[in-house]
Amino acid sequence: MTETIIKTENLTKTYSGSNVKAVDNLNIEIMKGEIYGLLGPNGAGKTTTISMLSTRVAPSGGKAIVAGYDIIKDSLKVRKVIGVVPQDLTTDEDLSGYENLMMVASFYDVNKNKAKEKAAQLLRLVDLEEAANKHVKTYSGGMRKRLELIVGLINEPEILFLDEPTLGLDVQTRSQMWKYIRDIQEKLDVTIILTSHYLDEIDALSSRVTIIDHGKVLVTGTSEELKAKLKGDIIMMTFKTQEEAEKIKEFPNLVDVKDNGPKSVRLKVQDSDRELPNVIEFISKNQLSLTRMTVQKPSLDDVFLEYTGKGIRDAEGGGEFRQTMFNMRRLRR
Ligand SMILES: Nc1ncnc2c1ncn2[C@@H]1O[C@H](COP(=O)(O)OP(=O)(O)OP(=O)(O)O)[C@@H](O)[C@H]1O
Ligand SMILES: [Mg+2]
């Protein structure tokens, strides 16, 4: 993973009629073959970033090179080498999965025989062979999302943008989608840029992640690197009385301590494996009656909290599974 495939320099977007920068001097570099995660709360600028990189929205400042092409000067060339799976559903419900693929192939001027072959390959890849000739309106939510995934691949792109590929799906269907996304990356040798609200998704799929909020990069790294930066494990404890919960705050060697509801505290220690025996000793020496204790190594949730100052749940808002009519303009060049 050494070849750069996307690079932005101070990429900025202010929508007309608004003076808020939806994307604010964004600098990111994505390597060929990565599954790169863009993580951020509602309104962070994820979709706007993808829209600019896929040449659907013109930047108001800065530049970006995608697969060697400038998104402004060479936008047509960029479009030929990318696939986009937008946040909203786009396939036509009154057509079959196969017909949807063939229609999109025609927008891209893919030769008909080639398109047939490709459609069959893609339908097989996401286990939609049997449903291929059924109307999309008969598909389950997961099947529909799988079809959306491969529609973005019919023109054999080098880069695939996935905007919230599992939004609105149940937990089990989401983890199935992860398998398909990994398969796509490996078997079709594409670079994937993925946005998500779901920390576990980014954790499970991404080689690297950038957390953005208010259009700005807060941090970039592998999820391991980001977690390591937090330097600390969390020990949650609940006591019988509030006094006892106060007392534990006197434990030495704390990196941080916060209240966590009535009679509960959240301690951060450098290394829980090392400190836990000392914590137990402190509790016993002070005769505190502990009713509950959990130990947590940092997760990407904690990383998010650390950098944005809010939990992803607070930031998440509705997260409705929106559905829009098929938009032909989207695909016209
Ligand atoms: N077409 C538009 N016109 C004006 N403002 C817009 C437009 N699209 C997005 N915005 C604003 O730009 C900011 C970034 O929005 P964007 O959709 O890029 O965020 P997001 O991270 O994709 O959010 P979500 O998680 O809700 O999909 C928000 O403040 C949003 O209200
Ligand atoms: Mg979005």
mmCIF file of C-alpha atoms and ligand atoms in Angstrom:
data_model
loop_
_atom_site.group_PDB
_atom_site.id
_atom_site.type_symbol
_atom_site.label_atom_id
_atom_site.label_comp_id
_atom_site.label_asym_id
_atom_site.label_seq_id
_atom_site.Cartn_x
_atom_site.Cartn_y
_atom_site.Cartn_z
ATOM 1 C CA MET A 1 0.000 0.000 0.000
ATOM 2 C CA THR A 2 2.300 2.688 -1.168
ATOM 3 C CA GLU A 3 0.654 4.253 -4.173
ATOM 4 C CA THR A 4 -1.520 7.294 -3.513
ATOM 5 C CA ILE A 5 -4.902 7.067 -5.248
ATOM 6 C CA ILE A 6 -6.671 10.083 -3.732
ATOM 7 C CA LYS A 7 -5.156 13.213 -2.337
ATOM 8 C CA THR A 8 -6.932 16.386 -1.273
ATOM 9 C CA GLU A 9 -5.380 19.742 -0.567
ATOM 10 C CA ASN A 10 -7.414 22.144 1.519
ATOM 11 C CA LEU A 11 -10.585 20.863 -0.101
ATOM 12 C CA THR A 12 -13.410 23.152 0.980
ATOM 13 C CA LYS A 13 -17.130 23.469 0.338
ATOM 14 C CA THR A 14 -19.503 26.213 1.325
ATOM 15 C CA TYR A 15 -22.975 25.615 -0.116
ATOM 16 C CA SER A 16 -24.569 28.639 -1.742
ATOM 17 C CA GLY A 17 -26.885 30.451 0.615
ATOM 18 C CA SER A 18 -24.959 29.175 3.593
ATOM 19 C CA ASN A 19 -21.885 30.598 5.219
ATOM 20 C CA VAL A 20 -21.004 27.396 7.020
ATOM 21 C CA LYS A 21 -18.128 25.398 5.620
ATOM 22 C CA ALA A 22 -19.557 21.906 5.128
ATOM 23 C CA VAL A 23 -16.002 20.791 4.358
ATOM 24 C CA ASP A 24 -13.254 22.967 5.715
ATOM 25 C CA ASN A 25 -9.703 22.706 4.342
ATOM 26 C CA LEU A 26 -9.719 18.936 4.221
ATOM 27 C CA ASN A 27 -6.365 17.221 3.683
ATOM 28 C CA ILE A 28 -6.489 13.476 3.296
ATOM 29 C CA GLU A 29 -4.430 10.931 1.396
ATOM 30 C CA ILE A 30 -5.779 7.520 0.468
ATOM 31 C CA MET A 31 -3.626 4.647 -0.737
ATOM 32 C CA LYS A 32 -4.447 2.176 -3.487
ATOM 33 C CA GLY A 33 -6.130 -0.965 -2.148
ATOM 34 C CA GLU A 34 -7.293 0.553 1.121
ATOM 35 C CA ILE A 35 -10.704 0.410 2.685
ATOM 36 C CA TYR A 36 -10.612 3.921 4.041
ATOM 37 C CA GLY A 37 -13.163 5.044 6.593
ATOM 38 C CA LEU A 38 -14.634 8.504 7.013
ATOM 39 C CA LEU A 39 -16.286 8.624 10.398
ATOM 40 C CA GLY A 40 -18.299 11.494 11.751
ATOM 41 C CA PRO A 41 -21.649 12.532 13.191
ATOM 42 C CA ASN A 42 -24.607 13.922 11.248
ATOM 43 C CA GLY A 43 -23.619 16.940 9.231
ATOM 44 C CA ALA A 44 -19.878 16.352 9.661
ATOM 45 C CA GLY A 45 -19.285 16.704 5.920
ATOM 46 C CA LYS A 46 -18.876 13.052 4.910
ATOM 47 C CA THR A 47 -21.350 13.074 2.029
ATOM 48 C CA THR A 48 -20.116 16.460 0.844
ATOM 49 C CA THR A 49 -16.552 15.120 0.749
ATOM 50 C CA ILE A 50 -17.639 12.111 -1.284
ATOM 51 C CA SER A 51 -19.757 14.305 -3.563
ATOM 52 C CA MET A 52 -16.747 16.487 -4.327
ATOM 53 C CA LEU A 53 -14.378 13.560 -4.872
ATOM 54 C CA SER A 54 -16.910 11.967 -7.193
ATOM 55 C CA THR A 55 -17.351 15.291 -9.053
ATOM 56 C CA ARG A 56 -21.043 15.725 -8.243
ATOM 57 C CA VAL A 57 -20.520 18.827 -6.189
ATOM 58 C CA ALA A 58 -18.021 21.519 -7.154
ATOM 59 C CA PRO A 59 -15.600 22.508 -4.421
ATOM 60 C CA SER A 60 -15.480 26.150 -3.355
ATOM 61 C CA GLY A 61 -11.788 25.896 -2.629
ATOM 62 C CA GLY A 62 -8.770 23.650 -2.631
ATOM 63 C CA LYS A 63 -8.129 20.709 -4.927
ATOM 64 C CA ALA A 64 -8.198 16.955 -5.143
ATOM 65 C CA ILE A 65 -6.551 14.377 -7.359
ATOM 66 C CA VAL A 66 -8.478 11.149 -7.854
ATOM 67 C CA ALA A 67 -6.726 8.260 -9.642
ATOM 68 C CA GLY A 68 -4.328 10.757 -11.181
ATOM 69 C CA TYR A 69 -7.024 13.177 -12.377
ATOM 70 C CA ASP A 70 -7.940 16.605 -11.100
ATOM 71 C CA ILE A 71 -11.586 16.595 -9.958
ATOM 72 C CA ILE A 72 -12.214 20.009 -11.497
ATOM 73 C CA LYS A 73 -10.202 19.970 -14.714
ATOM 74 C CA ASP A 74 -10.628 16.277 -15.509
ATOM 75 C CA SER A 75 -13.990 15.512 -13.991
ATOM 76 C CA LEU A 76 -15.104 13.305 -16.899
ATOM 77 C CA LYS A 77 -12.029 11.153 -16.539
ATOM 78 C CA VAL A 78 -12.579 10.898 -12.805
ATOM 79 C CA ARG A 79 -16.136 9.693 -13.380
ATOM 80 C CA LYS A 80 -14.945 6.898 -15.635
ATOM 81 C CA VAL A 81 -12.759 5.346 -12.965
ATOM 82 C CA ILE A 82 -15.040 5.629 -9.947
ATOM 83 C CA GLY A 83 -18.211 3.993 -8.740
ATOM 84 C CA VAL A 84 -20.526 5.626 -6.238
ATOM 85 C CA VAL A 85 -23.078 4.056 -3.950
ATOM 86 C CA PRO A 86 -24.939 7.030 -2.479
ATOM 87 C CA GLN A 87 -26.447 7.285 0.974
ATOM 88 C CA ASP A 88 -29.972 7.068 -0.463
ATOM 89 C CA LEU A 89 -31.315 4.083 -2.350
ATOM 90 C CA THR A 90 -31.221 4.559 -6.097
ATOM 91 C CA THR A 91 -32.217 1.318 -7.766
ATOM 92 C CA ASP A 92 -35.537 1.166 -9.595
ATOM 93 C CA GLU A 93 -38.022 -0.962 -7.699
ATOM 94 C CA ASP A 94 -40.040 -1.858 -10.770
ATOM 95 C CA LEU A 95 -37.067 -3.409 -12.522
ATOM 96 C CA SER A 96 -35.236 -6.589 -11.626
ATOM 97 C CA GLY A 97 -31.756 -6.536 -10.128
ATOM 98 C CA TYR A 98 -30.340 -7.629 -13.459
ATOM 99 C CA GLU A 99 -32.253 -4.940 -15.369
ATOM 100 C CA ASN A 100 -31.019 -2.280 -12.986
ATOM 101 C CA LEU A 101 -27.438 -3.319 -13.613
ATOM 102 C CA MET A 102 -27.916 -3.373 -17.378
ATOM 103 C CA MET A 103 -29.530 0.061 -17.333
ATOM 104 C CA VAL A 104 -26.673 1.587 -15.399
ATOM 105 C CA ALA A 105 -24.195 -0.181 -17.694
ATOM 106 C CA SER A 106 -25.866 1.558 -20.640
ATOM 107 C CA PHE A 107 -25.357 4.955 -18.988
ATOM 108 C CA TYR A 108 -21.690 4.155 -18.822
ATOM 109 C CA ASP A 109 -21.632 2.903 -22.437
ATOM 110 C CA VAL A 110 -20.446 -0.508 -21.337
ATOM 111 C CA ASN A 111 -20.593 -2.914 -24.284
ATOM 112 C CA LYS A 112 -23.697 -5.076 -23.975
ATOM 113 C CA ASN A 113 -22.022 -8.481 -23.944
ATOM 114 C CA LYS A 114 -19.441 -7.257 -21.503
ATOM 115 C CA ALA A 115 -22.191 -5.793 -19.321
ATOM 116 C CA LYS A 116 -24.075 -9.112 -19.277
ATOM 117 C CA GLU A 117 -20.971 -10.925 -18.182
ATOM 118 C CA LYS A 118 -20.148 -8.330 -15.555
ATOM 119 C CA ALA A 119 -23.701 -8.241 -14.202
ATOM 120 C CA ALA A 120 -23.678 -12.019 -13.769
ATOM 121 C CA GLN A 121 -20.322 -11.903 -12.013
ATOM 122 C CA LEU A 122 -21.447 -9.145 -9.641
ATOM 123 C CA LEU A 123 -24.787 -10.778 -8.850
ATOM 124 C CA ARG A 124 -22.907 -13.954 -8.006
ATOM 125 C CA LEU A 125 -20.450 -12.067 -5.825
ATOM 126 C CA VAL A 126 -23.219 -10.785 -3.536
ATOM 127 C CA ASP A 127 -25.352 -13.943 -3.683
ATOM 128 C CA LEU A 128 -28.154 -12.371 -5.689
ATOM 129 C CA GLU A 129 -28.116 -14.845 -8.569
ATOM 130 C CA GLU A 130 -31.441 -16.362 -7.649
ATOM 131 C CA ALA A 131 -33.125 -13.023 -7.154
ATOM 132 C CA ALA A 132 -31.544 -11.535 -10.268
ATOM 133 C CA ASN A 133 -34.716 -11.572 -12.328
ATOM 134 C CA LYS A 134 -37.141 -10.599 -9.592
ATOM 135 C CA HIS A 135 -38.441 -7.083 -9.127
ATOM 136 C CA VAL A 136 -36.400 -5.081 -6.665
ATOM 137 C CA LYS A 137 -39.584 -4.261 -4.730
ATOM 138 C CA THR A 138 -39.673 -7.906 -3.638
ATOM 139 C CA TYR A 139 -36.152 -7.705 -2.165
ATOM 140 C CA SER A 140 -35.425 -7.548 1.566
ATOM 141 C CA GLY A 141 -33.559 -4.494 2.913
ATOM 142 C CA GLY A 142 -30.288 -6.414 2.913
ATOM 143 C CA MET A 143 -30.734 -7.699 -0.650
ATOM 144 C CA ARG A 144 -31.533 -4.206 -1.807
ATOM 145 C CA LYS A 145 -28.381 -2.813 -0.228
ATOM 146 C CA ARG A 146 -26.333 -5.595 -1.825
ATOM 147 C CA LEU A 147 -27.736 -4.654 -5.199
ATOM 148 C CA GLU A 148 -26.901 -0.991 -4.544
ATOM 149 C CA LEU A 149 -23.325 -2.080 -3.821
ATOM 150 C CA ILE A 150 -22.822 -3.799 -7.141
ATOM 151 C CA VAL A 151 -24.570 -1.128 -9.201
ATOM 152 C CA GLY A 152 -21.577 1.030 -8.293
ATOM 153 C CA LEU A 153 -19.261 -1.593 -9.782
ATOM 154 C CA ILE A 154 -20.762 -2.247 -13.204
ATOM 155 C CA ASN A 155 -18.290 0.088 -14.934
ATOM 156 C CA GLU A 156 -15.322 -1.706 -13.300
ATOM 157 C CA PRO A 157 -14.142 1.277 -11.286
ATOM 158 C CA GLU A 158 -10.758 1.563 -9.606
ATOM 159 C CA ILE A 159 -12.341 3.382 -6.710
ATOM 160 C CA LEU A 160 -15.662 2.734 -5.012
ATOM 161 C CA PHE A 161 -17.313 5.295 -2.764
ATOM 162 C CA LEU A 162 -19.757 3.840 -0.274
ATOM 163 C CA ASP A 163 -21.796 6.420 1.592
ATOM 164 C CA GLU A 164 -23.271 4.750 4.697
ATOM 165 C CA PRO A 165 -23.596 1.305 3.116
ATOM 166 C CA THR A 166 -25.374 -0.292 6.075
ATOM 167 C CA LEU A 167 -27.485 2.568 7.412
ATOM 168 C CA GLY A 168 -30.812 1.270 8.664
ATOM 169 C CA LEU A 169 -29.921 -2.422 8.473
ATOM 170 C CA ASP A 170 -30.176 -4.748 11.447
ATOM 171 C CA VAL A 171 -27.016 -5.970 13.145
ATOM 172 C CA GLN A 172 -26.919 -9.332 11.453
ATOM 173 C CA THR A 173 -27.502 -7.961 7.978
ATOM 174 C CA ARG A 174 -24.842 -5.333 8.584
ATOM 175 C CA SER A 175 -22.168 -7.883 9.363
ATOM 176 C CA GLN A 176 -23.152 -9.807 6.221
ATOM 177 C CA MET A 177 -22.647 -6.606 4.260
ATOM 178 C CA TRP A 178 -19.163 -6.287 5.732
ATOM 179 C CA LYS A 179 -18.266 -9.671 4.285
ATOM 180 C CA TYR A 180 -19.455 -8.584 0.847
ATOM 181 C CA ILE A 181 -17.569 -5.310 1.082
ATOM 182 C CA ARG A 182 -14.360 -7.166 1.975
ATOM 183 C CA ASP A 183 -14.923 -9.640 -0.855
ATOM 184 C CA ILE A 184 -15.418 -6.807 -3.304
ATOM 185 C CA GLN A 185 -12.203 -5.138 -2.228
ATOM 186 C CA GLU A 186 -10.210 -8.349 -2.490
ATOM 187 C CA LYS A 187 -11.696 -9.946 -5.574
ATOM 188 C CA LEU A 188 -12.198 -6.843 -7.690
ATOM 189 C CA ASP A 189 -9.090 -5.058 -6.491
ATOM 190 C CA VAL A 190 -10.806 -1.722 -5.864
ATOM 191 C CA THR A 191 -9.982 0.972 -3.372
ATOM 192 C CA ILE A 192 -12.975 1.646 -1.138
ATOM 193 C CA ILE A 193 -13.863 4.864 0.623
ATOM 194 C CA LEU A 194 -16.543 4.240 3.161
ATOM 195 C CA THR A 195 -18.470 6.624 5.369
ATOM 196 C CA SER A 196 -20.216 5.458 8.467
ATOM 197 C CA HIS A 197 -21.834 6.440 11.723
ATOM 198 C CA TYR A 198 -21.058 2.998 13.007
ATOM 199 C CA LEU A 199 -17.817 2.727 14.869
ATOM 200 C CA ASP A 200 -17.831 -1.056 14.834
ATOM 201 C CA GLU A 201 -18.190 -0.975 11.071
ATOM 202 C CA ILE A 202 -15.168 1.243 10.615
ATOM 203 C CA ASP A 203 -13.300 -0.899 13.113
ATOM 204 C CA ALA A 204 -14.202 -4.100 11.266
ATOM 205 C CA LEU A 205 -13.532 -2.886 7.738
ATOM 206 C CA SER A 206 -11.158 0.019 7.497
ATOM 207 C CA SER A 207 -7.430 -0.121 7.116
ATOM 208 C CA ARG A 208 -7.375 3.530 8.161
ATOM 209 C CA VAL A 209 -9.934 6.013 9.359
ATOM 210 C CA THR A 210 -10.299 9.767 9.403
ATOM 211 C CA ILE A 211 -12.625 11.227 11.986
ATOM 212 C CA ILE A 212 -14.212 14.430 10.743
ATOM 213 C CA ASP A 213 -16.486 16.897 12.439
ATOM 214 C CA HIS A 214 -17.656 20.313 11.231
ATOM 215 C CA GLY A 215 -15.868 19.553 7.958
ATOM 216 C CA LYS A 216 -12.470 19.290 9.585
ATOM 217 C CA VAL A 217 -10.128 16.371 10.111
ATOM 218 C CA LEU A 218 -9.827 15.602 13.781
ATOM 219 C CA VAL A 219 -7.514 12.641 13.490
ATOM 220 C CA THR A 220 -6.346 10.004 11.005
ATOM 221 C CA GLY A 221 -4.815 6.597 11.603
ATOM 222 C CA THR A 222 -5.473 2.892 11.859
ATOM 223 C CA SER A 223 -8.066 2.132 14.520
ATOM 224 C CA GLU A 224 -5.289 0.502 16.541
ATOM 225 C CA GLU A 225 -3.219 3.684 16.371
ATOM 226 C CA LEU A 226 -6.150 5.813 17.381
ATOM 227 C CA LYS A 227 -6.966 3.570 20.298
ATOM 228 C CA ALA A 228 -3.323 3.467 21.377
ATOM 229 C CA LYS A 229 -3.257 7.282 21.428
ATOM 230 C CA LEU A 230 -5.916 7.291 24.107
ATOM 231 C CA LYS A 231 -3.435 5.740 26.493
ATOM 232 C CA GLY A 232 -5.709 4.277 29.042
ATOM 233 C CA ASP A 233 -8.212 1.630 29.974
ATOM 234 C CA ILE A 234 -11.532 2.369 31.585
ATOM 235 C CA ILE A 235 -12.648 0.830 34.851
ATOM 236 C CA MET A 236 -16.316 1.413 35.631
ATOM 237 C CA MET A 237 -17.349 0.873 39.216
ATOM 238 C CA THR A 238 -20.594 1.141 41.123
ATOM 239 C CA PHE A 239 -20.675 1.235 44.922
ATOM 240 C CA LYS A 240 -23.324 0.851 47.571
ATOM 241 C CA THR A 241 -23.116 4.507 48.573
ATOM 242 C CA GLN A 242 -22.149 7.811 46.972
ATOM 243 C CA GLU A 243 -19.492 8.325 49.687
ATOM 244 C CA GLU A 244 -17.730 5.200 48.574
ATOM 245 C CA ALA A 245 -17.888 6.322 44.977
ATOM 246 C CA GLU A 246 -16.198 9.571 46.076
ATOM 247 C CA LYS A 247 -13.541 7.710 48.003
ATOM 248 C CA ILE A 248 -12.314 5.721 45.019
ATOM 249 C CA LYS A 249 -11.416 9.012 43.347
ATOM 250 C CA GLU A 250 -8.503 9.181 45.796
ATOM 251 C CA PHE A 251 -6.916 6.149 44.181
ATOM 252 C CA PRO A 252 -3.406 7.145 43.052
ATOM 253 C CA ASN A 253 -2.164 6.773 39.461
ATOM 254 C CA LEU A 254 -5.414 7.770 37.804
ATOM 255 C CA VAL A 255 -5.185 9.208 34.323
ATOM 256 C CA ASP A 256 -8.703 10.543 34.650
ATOM 257 C CA VAL A 257 -11.856 10.129 36.694
ATOM 258 C CA LYS A 258 -15.456 11.018 35.887
ATOM 259 C CA ASP A 259 -18.797 10.445 37.576
ATOM 260 C CA ASN A 260 -20.882 7.955 35.697
ATOM 261 C CA GLY A 261 -24.347 8.263 37.208
ATOM 262 C CA PRO A 262 -25.367 7.769 40.839
ATOM 263 C CA LYS A 263 -22.811 5.885 42.953
ATOM 264 C CA SER A 264 -20.826 5.121 39.814
ATOM 265 C CA VAL A 265 -17.468 6.317 38.619
ATOM 266 C CA ARG A 266 -15.434 5.893 35.475
ATOM 267 C CA LEU A 267 -11.735 5.628 36.173
ATOM 268 C CA LYS A 268 -9.106 5.799 33.487
ATOM 269 C CA VAL A 269 -5.836 4.068 34.248
ATOM 270 C CA GLN A 270 -2.751 3.695 32.095
ATOM 271 C CA ASP A 271 -2.873 -0.096 32.017
ATOM 272 C CA SER A 272 -5.721 -1.989 33.617
ATOM 273 C CA ASP A 273 -3.796 -5.283 33.728
ATOM 274 C CA ARG A 274 -1.210 -3.654 35.946
ATOM 275 C CA GLU A 275 -3.478 -1.417 38.039
ATOM 276 C CA LEU A 276 -6.359 -3.757 38.739
ATOM 277 C CA PRO A 277 -4.716 -5.568 41.683
ATOM 278 C CA ASN A 278 -3.919 -2.165 43.220
ATOM 279 C CA VAL A 279 -7.492 -0.992 42.743
ATOM 280 C CA ILE A 280 -8.786 -4.141 44.445
ATOM 281 C CA GLU A 281 -6.356 -3.617 47.296
ATOM 282 C CA PHE A 282 -7.480 0.010 47.684
ATOM 283 C CA ILE A 283 -11.126 -1.100 47.800
ATOM 284 C CA SER A 284 -10.422 -3.747 50.386
ATOM 285 C CA LYS A 285 -8.212 -1.499 52.536
ATOM 286 C CA ASN A 286 -10.911 1.178 52.632
ATOM 287 C CA GLN A 287 -13.671 -1.385 53.082
ATOM 288 C CA LEU A 288 -15.684 -0.110 50.148
ATOM 289 C CA SER A 289 -18.591 -2.217 49.009
ATOM 290 C CA LEU A 290 -18.454 -2.579 45.305
ATOM 291 C CA THR A 291 -21.628 -3.757 43.577
ATOM 292 C CA ARG A 292 -20.425 -3.785 40.003
ATOM 293 C CA MET A 293 -17.201 -3.431 38.066
ATOM 294 C CA THR A 294 -16.309 -3.621 34.380
ATOM 295 C CA VAL A 295 -12.985 -3.114 32.651
ATOM 296 C CA GLN A 296 -12.790 -1.819 29.112
ATOM 297 C CA LYS A 297 -9.912 -1.465 26.729
ATOM 298 C CA PRO A 298 -10.451 1.595 24.550
ATOM 299 C CA SER A 299 -12.737 1.197 21.552
ATOM 300 C CA LEU A 300 -13.227 3.414 18.568
ATOM 301 C CA ASP A 301 -16.225 4.801 20.494
ATOM 302 C CA ASP A 302 -13.812 6.191 23.033
ATOM 303 C CA VAL A 303 -11.671 7.621 20.266
ATOM 304 C CA PHE A 304 -14.700 9.367 18.859
ATOM 305 C CA LEU A 305 -15.636 10.722 22.268
ATOM 306 C CA GLU A 306 -12.111 11.922 22.878
ATOM 307 C CA TYR A 307 -11.841 13.841 19.604
ATOM 308 C CA THR A 308 -15.359 15.165 19.120
ATOM 309 C CA GLY A 309 -16.268 15.647 22.763
ATOM 310 C CA LYS A 310 -19.493 13.714 22.285
ATOM 311 C CA GLY A 311 -20.566 10.100 22.008
ATOM 312 C CA ILE A 312 -21.529 8.941 18.534
ATOM 313 C CA ARG A 313 -25.030 8.124 19.818
ATOM 314 C CA ASP A 314 -25.575 11.731 20.916
ATOM 315 C CA ALA A 315 -24.256 12.912 17.619
ATOM 316 C CA GLU A 316 -26.147 10.435 15.544
ATOM 317 C CA GLY A 317 -29.636 11.899 15.525
ATOM 318 C CA GLY A 318 -32.349 10.133 13.585
ATOM 319 C CA GLY A 319 -30.405 8.112 11.067
ATOM 320 C CA GLU A 320 -33.510 7.434 9.043
ATOM 321 C CA PHE A 321 -33.324 5.014 6.169
ATOM 322 C CA ARG A 322 -34.264 7.397 3.455
ATOM 323 C CA GLN A 323 -35.447 6.297 0.112
ATOM 324 C CA THR A 324 -35.527 8.356 -3.021
ATOM 325 C CA MET A 325 -36.743 7.778 -6.505
ATOM 326 C CA PHE A 326 -34.242 6.735 -9.079
ATOM 327 C CA ASN A 327 -32.451 9.803 -10.262
ATOM 328 C CA MET A 328 -31.240 9.524 -13.824
ATOM 329 C CA ARG A 329 -29.362 12.806 -13.677
ATOM 330 C CA ARG A 330 -27.061 11.200 -11.166
ATOM 331 C CA LEU A 331 -25.663 8.919 -13.811
ATOM 332 C CA ARG A 332 -25.617 11.149 -16.838
ATOM 333 C CA ARG A 333 -22.320 12.484 -17.852
HETATM 334 N N1 LIG B 1 -27.205 20.759 -0.735
HETATM 335 C C1 LIG B 1 -26.903 21.386 0.415
HETATM 336 N N2 LIG B 1 -27.172 22.707 0.569
HETATM 337 C C2 LIG B 1 -26.861 23.378 1.696
HETATM 338 N N3 LIG B 1 -26.271 22.809 2.771
HETATM 339 C C3 LIG B 1 -25.969 21.497 2.685
HETATM 340 C C4 LIG B 1 -26.279 20.721 1.522
HETATM 341 N N4 LIG B 1 -25.865 19.448 1.729
HETATM 342 C C5 LIG B 1 -25.335 19.425 2.974
HETATM 343 N N5 LIG B 1 -25.383 20.652 3.545
HETATM 344 C C6 LIG B 1 -24.868 21.006 4.887
HETATM 345 O O1 LIG B 1 -23.480 20.720 4.904
HETATM 346 C C7 LIG B 1 -23.087 20.119 6.107
HETATM 347 C C8 LIG B 1 -22.460 18.762 5.859
HETATM 348 O O2 LIG B 1 -23.444 17.886 5.369
HETATM 349 P P1 LIG B 1 -23.137 16.420 4.840
HETATM 350 O O3 LIG B 1 -24.370 15.879 4.263
HETATM 351 O O4 LIG B 1 -21.920 16.458 3.992
HETATM 352 O O5 LIG B 1 -22.779 15.677 6.208
HETATM 353 P P2 LIG B 1 -22.716 14.128 6.538
HETATM 354 O O6 LIG B 1 -21.500 13.948 7.369
HETATM 355 O O7 LIG B 1 -22.819 13.324 5.311
HETATM 356 O O8 LIG B 1 -24.003 13.918 7.444
HETATM 357 P P3 LIG B 1 -24.974 12.625 7.598
HETATM 358 O O9 LIG B 1 -24.257 11.762 8.583
HETATM 359 O O10 LIG B 1 -26.218 13.184 8.128
HETATM 360 O O11 LIG B 1 -25.120 11.981 6.275
HETATM 361 C C9 LIG B 1 -24.340 20.086 6.979
HETATM 362 O O12 LIG B 1 -24.322 21.209 7.800
HETATM 363 C C10 LIG B 1 -25.455 20.144 5.966
HETATM 364 O O13 LIG B 1 -26.590 20.742 6.521
HETATM 365 MG MG MG B 2 -24.088 11.860 4.677
#
